[in-house]
Coordinates of N, CA, C and O in Angstrom, one line a residue:
L1 N -0.6 11.0 12.4 CA 0.1 12.2 11.5 C -0.2 13.2 12.7 O -1.0 13.7 13.2
F2 N 1.0 14.3 12.0 CA 1.2 16.1 12.9 C 0.2 16.5 12.1 O 0.1 16.4 10.9
R3 N 0.2 18.0 13.0 CA -1.3 18.7 11.8 C 0.1 19.5 11.5 O 0.9 19.4 11.8
G4 N -0.6 19.5 10.2 CA -0.4 20.3 9.0 C 0.7 19.3 8.2 O 1.4 19.8 7.4
Q5 N 1.3 18.3 9.0 CA 2.0 16.9 8.0 C 1.0 16.8 6.9 O -0.2 16.6 7.2
T6 N 1.5 16.7 5.6 CA 1.2 16.0 4.2 C 1.5 14.2 3.8 O 2.9 14.6 3.9
Q7 N 1.2 13.6 3.7 CA 1.7 12.6 2.7 C 1.2 12.1 1.7 O 0.2 11.4 1.6
P8 N 1.7 12.3 0.8 CA 0.8 12.0 -0.3 C 1.1 10.2 -1.1 O 2.0 9.9 -0.2
V9 N 0.2 10.6 -1.4 CA -0.1 8.4 -1.5 C -0.3 8.5 -3.2 O -0.4 8.6 -3.5
A10 N 0.3 7.2 -3.9 CA 0.4 7.1 -5.3 C 0.0 5.8 -5.1 O 0.6 4.9 -4.4
Y11 N -1.2 5.5 -6.0 CA -1.1 3.9 -6.8 C -0.7 3.5 -7.9 O -0.9 4.2 -9.0
F12 N -0.2 2.4 -7.9 CA 0.0 2.0 -9.3 C -0.2 0.8 -9.4 O -0.3 -0.8 -8.1
K13 N -0.4 0.1 -10.3 CA -1.0 -1.1 -11.2 C 0.2 -2.0 -11.5 O 0.3 -1.3 -12.8
F14 N 0.8 -3.0 -10.9 CA 2.4 -3.5 -11.8 C 1.6 -4.5 -12.4 O 0.8 -5.8 -12.2
E15 N 2.0 -4.9 -13.2 CA 1.3 -5.7 -14.6 C 2.7 -6.7 -14.9 O 2.4 -7.6 -15.6
G16 N 3.7 -6.4 -14.0 CA 5.3 -7.3 -14.6 C 5.2 -8.8 -13.9 O 4.2 -9.3 -13.2
K17 N 6.3 -9.0 -13.8 CA 6.3 -10.5 -13.1 C 6.7 -10.1 -11.6 O 7.3 -9.1 -11.6
E18 N 6.8 -11.1 -10.9 CA 7.2 -11.0 -9.4 C 8.7 -10.4 -9.5 O 9.4 -9.9 -8.8
Q19 N 9.9 -10.8 -10.6 CA 11.2 -11.3 -10.4 C 11.2 -9.7 -11.1 O 12.8 -9.8 -10.9
E20 N 10.6 -9.1 -11.6 CA 11.3 -8.0 -11.6 C 10.9 -6.7 -10.7 O 12.1 -5.7 -11.0
I21 N 10.8 -7.0 -10.0 CA 10.6 -5.9 -9.0 C 11.9 -5.9 -7.9 O 12.8 -6.9 -7.5
K22 N 12.3 -4.8 -8.0 CA 13.6 -4.4 -7.6 C 13.3 -3.6 -5.9 O 13.2 -2.5 -6.7
L23 N 14.0 -3.9 -4.5 CA 13.5 -3.0 -3.7 C 15.0 -2.3 -3.8 O 16.0 -2.4 -3.6
D24 N 15.0 -0.8 -3.2 CA 15.9 -0.3 -2.6 C 16.1 -1.3 -1.0 O 15.3 -0.8 0.1
R25 N 17.2 -1.6 -1.0 CA 17.1 -1.8 0.2 C 17.5 -1.8 1.6 O 17.8 -1.8 2.8
H26 N 18.2 -0.1 1.4 CA 18.3 1.0 2.5 C 16.5 1.2 2.4 O 16.5 2.1 4.0
E27 N 15.4 1.7 2.1 CA 14.1 1.4 2.1 C 13.4 -0.2 2.7 O 13.0 0.5 3.8
F28 N 13.5 -0.8 2.3 CA 12.6 -1.8 2.6 C 13.7 -2.8 2.5 O 14.0 -3.5 1.9
I29 N 13.3 -3.4 3.7 CA 13.9 -5.2 3.7 C 13.2 -6.2 2.8 O 13.7 -7.2 2.5
A30 N 12.2 -6.2 3.3 CA 11.1 -7.3 2.5 C 9.8 -6.5 2.4 O 9.6 -5.6 2.5
Y31 N 9.4 -7.8 1.3 CA 7.9 -6.9 1.1 C 7.0 -8.5 1.1 O 7.9 -9.6 0.6
K32 N 6.0 -8.4 1.2 CA 4.7 -9.7 1.0 C 3.9 -9.4 0.6 O 3.0 -7.9 0.6
W33 N 3.1 -10.1 -0.4 CA 1.6 -9.8 -1.2 C 1.1 -10.0 -0.2 O 0.5 -11.1 0.8
I34 N -0.6 -9.3 0.1 CA -1.2 -9.9 1.8 C -2.4 -9.4 0.4 O -2.6 -8.7 -0.2
L35 N -3.5 -10.0 1.0 CA -5.0 -9.7 0.7 C -5.1 -7.9 1.5 O -4.9 -7.9 2.8
W36 N -5.8 -7.9 0.7 CA -6.2 -6.1 1.1 C -7.4 -6.0 2.4 O -7.3 -5.3 2.9
Q37 N -7.6 -7.2 2.2 CA -8.9 -7.6 3.9 C -7.6 -8.0 5.0 O -8.4 -7.6 6.4
D38 N -6.2 -8.0 4.6 CA -4.9 -8.2 5.8 C -4.4 -7.2 5.8 O -3.7 -7.2 7.4
L39 N -4.6 -6.1 5.5 CA -4.0 -5.0 5.5 C -3.6 -3.9 7.1 O -3.0 -4.3 7.4
L40 N -5.0 -4.0 7.7 CA -4.9 -3.2 9.2 C -4.4 -4.5 9.7 O -3.3 -3.6 10.9
S41 N -4.0 -5.7 9.7 CA -3.9 -6.4 11.1 C -2.0 -6.6 9.9 O -1.5 -7.1 11.2
E42 N -1.7 -6.3 9.2 CA -0.2 -6.2 8.8 C 0.9 -5.4 9.1 O 2.0 -4.9 9.0
V43 N 0.0 -3.9 8.6 CA 1.2 -2.8 9.3 C 1.1 -2.4 10.2 O 0.4 -3.1 11.7
H44 N 2.6 -1.9 10.6 CA 2.7 -1.1 12.0 C 1.7 -0.2 12.8 O 0.6 0.7 11.8
P45 N 1.4 -0.2 13.9 CA 0.0 0.4 14.0 C 0.3 1.9 13.9 O -0.5 2.8 13.7
A46 N 1.6 2.8 13.7 CA 1.8 4.2 13.4 C 1.3 4.5 12.5 O 0.9 5.7 11.5
K47 N 0.8 3.6 11.7 CA 0.6 3.4 10.1 C -0.9 3.2 9.1 O -1.7 3.1 8.8
I48 N -1.7 2.8 10.3 CA -3.1 1.9 10.4 C -4.2 3.5 10.0 O -4.7 2.9 9.2
P49 N -4.0 4.7 10.4 CA -4.8 5.8 9.8 C -4.7 6.1 8.3 O -5.4 6.2 7.8
L50 N -3.4 5.6 7.7 CA -2.8 5.7 6.2 C -3.6 4.7 5.6 O -4.0 4.7 4.2
A51 N -3.2 3.4 6.2 CA -3.9 2.2 5.9 C -5.6 2.6 5.6 O -5.5 2.0 4.0
K52 N -6.2 2.5 6.4 CA -7.3 3.0 5.9 C -8.3 4.3 5.2 O -8.8 3.8 4.3
I53 N -7.3 4.4 4.6 CA -7.1 5.7 4.0 C -7.0 4.9 1.8 O -7.7 4.9 1.2
A54 N -5.6 4.6 2.6 CA -5.6 3.6 1.2 C -7.0 2.5 0.9 O -7.1 2.2 0.1
L55 N -7.2 2.1 2.1 CA -8.4 1.1 2.2 C -9.5 1.4 1.2 O -10.2 0.8 -0.2
E56 N -9.9 3.0 1.6 CA -11.1 3.5 0.9 C -11.0 3.8 -0.6 O -11.8 3.7 -1.2
D57 N -10.1 4.8 -0.4 CA -9.6 4.2 -2.1 C -9.4 3.2 -2.8 O -10.3 3.5 -4.0
L58 N -8.9 2.2 -2.5 CA -9.0 1.2 -3.8 C -10.1 1.0 -3.3 O -10.7 0.3 -4.6
K59 N -10.7 0.6 -2.8 CA -13.2 0.2 -2.3 C -13.5 1.4 -3.6 O -14.2 0.6 -4.5
E60 N -13.6 2.3 -3.8 CA -13.9 3.5 -4.9 C -13.4 3.0 -5.8 O -13.5 2.9 -6.7
M61 N -11.6 3.0 -6.4 CA -11.5 2.6 -7.3 C -11.9 1.3 -8.0 O -12.2 1.1 -8.9
S62 N -12.5 0.2 -7.0 CA -12.5 -1.1 -7.2 C -15.0 -1.0 -7.8 O -15.1 -1.3 -9.1
E63 N -14.7 -0.3 -7.3 CA -16.5 0.1 -7.0 C -16.3 1.3 -8.5 O -17.5 0.9 -9.6
K64 N -15.8 1.8 -9.0 CA -15.7 2.1 -10.5 C -14.4 1.1 -11.5 O -14.5 2.3 -12.8
G65 N -14.5 0.2 -11.0 CA -13.7 -0.8 -12.2 C -12.8 0.1 -12.5 O -12.1 -0.6 -13.9
M66 N -12.2 0.6 -11.9 CA -10.6 1.4 -12.2 C -9.5 -0.1 -11.4 O -8.5 -0.1 -12.1
I67 N -10.1 -0.6 -11.3 CA -8.7 -1.8 -10.8 C -9.7 -3.2 -11.2 O -10.7 -3.0 -10.5

């Protein structure tokens, strides 16, 4: 991350069917479901700091029974 740069993060719980997911092909080529434990080994190295924040957030939400 660059000094002064902000990257907002939003979390959504998807309760639909996988067939309902429609990706913007200009933004995403593909997606795949992974276990949260595998996140850091799956993301681009430049996104690891953000992935670590997401993992901490998800852990906290899980401990509070939110997910």
